[in-house]
Amino acid sequence: MTTLTKDAIKQSFMKLLNAKPLNKITVKEIVEDCNINRNSFYYHYSDIPALVEEILNDQVDQIASLGADASIYDGIIVGIDFALKNKKAAMHIYNSVNKEMFEMYLNRVAQRTVELYMEDAAEKYNICDRDREVVEMYYKSLIIGFVFNWMSNGMNYDLAADLKRVCELFEGNTELVYKRCDKKTEE
C-alpha cells in the first residue's frame, strides 16, 4: 500500500506540475487530487521539495539501471525523454526558486551516466584514477552544457538528435583519449 500511495502522490504532483508553476502547487492540491489525507502525504514526504527530489532521484536510478553496456548517449536519452514527456513540469522546475535542485539532479544524472560509461574503459585501458576523474569531468560538463542550453532555449530543438550527431562526429576520439590515459603506454 505504501508504494501505491507514493506513486499516487508522485503522479498527482507531476500532473499538477505540468499544469502550473512549482510555487503555486500546495500539499492540499496534491492530496485532493490523489484522494488521500494530508497525514499520508507527510508520512512519505516532509514537504514538496522532498517529493521533487525523490522524483528526480528516481530518474537517476533509472539511468543507473541501464548498466555498464549503456553509452553516455543512452543514459542522457532517458533524462531527455522524461523531460520531454513532462516538458511544462521540467520548465517549471528549471525556472523555479528550486532551480538548484534541478542543477543538482542534472549533475547527478550526468555524473552517473558518465561513470557507467567509464567503468568498463577504466579497466580495459588501465586508466589511473586521476585521468578517469578528469575525463569524467570533461564529459559531464559537456552534457550539462548541452542540457542547460536546451532548457534556456525552452527545449525548442531536438537535443537527442544534436547529441547523437555529436557522438557521430567525435566517434573514436574517446578511445584515443583512453589510449593516451592507459598506464601501460606511459611506462
XYZ file of C-alpha atoms in Angstrom:
187
model
C 0.000 0.000 0.000
C 2.891 2.366 0.761
C 4.269 2.102 -2.782
C 0.811 2.696 -4.244
C 0.336 5.796 -2.116
C 3.761 7.169 -3.019
C 3.111 6.511 -6.709
C -0.271 8.252 -6.468
C 1.359 11.277 -4.812
C 4.058 11.436 -7.486
C 1.536 11.102 -10.315
C -0.721 13.789 -8.854
C 2.207 16.098 -8.310
C 3.510 15.629 -11.867
C 0.024 16.240 -13.244
C -0.189 19.482 -11.278
C 3.368 20.498 -12.161
C 2.602 20.037 -15.846
C -0.273 22.472 -15.362
C 1.260 25.214 -13.213
C 4.479 26.514 -11.649
C 6.049 24.719 -8.714
C 5.495 27.585 -6.277
C 1.748 27.505 -6.997
C 1.284 23.854 -6.004
C 0.173 23.060 -2.472
C 0.091 19.857 -0.462
C -3.667 20.342 -0.219
C -3.993 20.181 -4.016
C -1.835 17.078 -4.235
C -3.753 15.155 -1.572
C -7.114 16.191 -3.019
C -6.031 15.098 -6.482
C -4.892 11.643 -5.354
C -7.636 11.166 -2.764
C -5.510 10.776 0.351
C -5.272 12.752 3.567
C -2.506 15.206 4.477
C -1.066 12.822 7.055
C -0.450 10.261 4.317
C 1.473 12.837 2.321
C 3.577 13.849 5.330
C 4.171 10.217 6.229
C 6.081 9.861 2.946
C 7.441 13.379 2.348
C 8.428 16.207 4.656
C 7.458 18.783 2.039
C 7.086 19.372 -1.705
C 10.837 19.854 -2.323
C 11.429 16.386 -0.801
C 8.859 14.992 -3.250
C 10.583 16.727 -6.183
C 13.923 15.363 -5.036
C 12.598 11.804 -4.906
C 11.086 12.074 -8.381
C 14.399 13.334 -9.741
C 16.313 10.627 -7.860
C 14.002 8.017 -9.406
C 15.220 9.216 -12.794
C 18.857 8.909 -11.719
C 18.117 5.344 -10.550
C 16.528 4.556 -13.905
C 19.710 5.679 -15.666
C 21.854 3.679 -13.242
C 19.796 0.588 -14.042
C 20.899 0.736 -17.688
C 24.141 -0.975 -16.739
C 27.698 -0.729 -17.973
C 26.824 -1.637 -21.571
C 24.931 1.628 -21.978
C 26.594 4.528 -23.732
C 26.648 8.087 -22.474
C 24.045 8.810 -25.136
C 21.753 6.023 -23.835
C 21.794 7.481 -20.334
C 21.128 11.029 -21.411
C 18.257 9.909 -23.642
C 16.447 8.568 -20.558
C 16.657 12.029 -18.981
C 15.670 13.814 -22.201
C 12.654 11.506 -22.659
C 11.490 12.204 -19.100
C 11.886 15.963 -19.659
C 10.032 15.874 -22.984
C 7.164 13.794 -21.563
C 6.903 16.382 -18.791
C 8.010 19.489 -20.699
C 5.964 22.013 -18.742
C 6.929 20.382 -15.448
C 10.619 20.406 -16.413
C 10.425 24.071 -17.364
C 8.547 24.868 -14.145
C 11.313 23.252 -12.078
C 14.041 24.850 -14.216
C 12.502 28.311 -13.789
C 11.607 27.902 -10.112
C 13.223 29.052 -6.919
C 14.291 25.410 -6.580
C 16.416 25.626 -9.720
C 19.367 24.479 -7.623
C 17.537 21.170 -7.096
C 17.321 20.784 -10.879
C 21.019 21.623 -11.166
C 21.886 19.006 -8.539
C 19.718 16.474 -10.381
C 21.332 17.248 -13.712
C 24.771 16.984 -12.144
C 23.904 13.551 -10.670
C 22.406 12.313 -13.952
C 25.430 13.437 -15.939
C 27.869 12.060 -13.355
C 26.156 8.682 -13.110
C 25.834 8.361 -16.883
C 29.498 9.148 -17.431
C 30.612 6.885 -14.556
C 28.722 3.948 -16.028
C 30.333 4.569 -19.383
C 33.817 4.963 -17.903
C 33.740 1.890 -15.613
C 34.452 -0.511 -18.444
C 37.002 1.764 -20.122
C 38.933 2.329 -16.897
C 39.519 -1.412 -16.579
C 40.033 -2.163 -20.263
C 42.586 0.602 -20.738
C 44.090 0.628 -17.244
C 43.245 4.311 -16.701
C 44.543 5.828 -13.472
C 42.022 7.330 -11.054
C 43.005 10.956 -11.715
C 42.773 10.611 -15.508
C 39.412 8.914 -15.096
C 38.177 11.809 -12.922
C 39.359 14.375 -15.480
C 37.748 12.556 -18.409
C 34.511 12.125 -16.417
C 34.520 15.838 -15.560
C 35.000 16.706 -19.235
C 32.079 14.586 -20.434
C 29.872 15.610 -17.531
C 30.500 19.292 -18.291
C 29.637 18.767 -21.952
C 26.366 17.065 -21.075
C 25.403 19.733 -18.543
C 26.255 22.497 -21.001
C 24.104 20.952 -23.722
C 21.158 20.441 -21.353
C 21.342 23.956 -19.869
C 21.445 25.455 -23.350
C 18.444 23.343 -24.347
C 16.499 24.310 -21.229
C 17.340 28.010 -21.513
C 16.010 27.873 -25.081
C 12.722 26.416 -23.854
C 13.514 22.863 -25.006
C 12.634 24.028 -28.523
C 15.039 21.902 -30.528
C 15.850 18.235 -30.810
C 18.582 17.768 -28.209
C 18.634 13.993 -28.738
C 19.410 14.476 -32.441
C 22.123 17.013 -31.645
C 23.744 14.718 -29.085
C 23.554 11.805 -31.483
C 25.278 13.907 -34.124
C 27.999 14.961 -31.678
C 28.577 11.282 -30.856
C 28.869 10.513 -34.581
C 31.245 13.404 -35.212
C 33.518 12.503 -32.310
C 33.317 8.732 -32.716
C 36.684 7.179 -31.999
C 38.037 10.217 -30.143
C 37.053 8.782 -26.780
C 39.051 5.642 -27.461
C 42.069 7.794 -28.373
C 41.734 9.549 -25.019
C 41.559 6.199 -23.239
C 44.682 5.018 -25.029
C 46.514 8.193 -24.004
C 45.430 7.577 -20.411
C 46.442 3.932 -20.424
C 49.053 3.413 -17.710
C 50.701 0.680 -19.761
C 51.594 3.102 -22.553
C 53.048 5.602 -20.063
C 55.582 3.099 -18.718
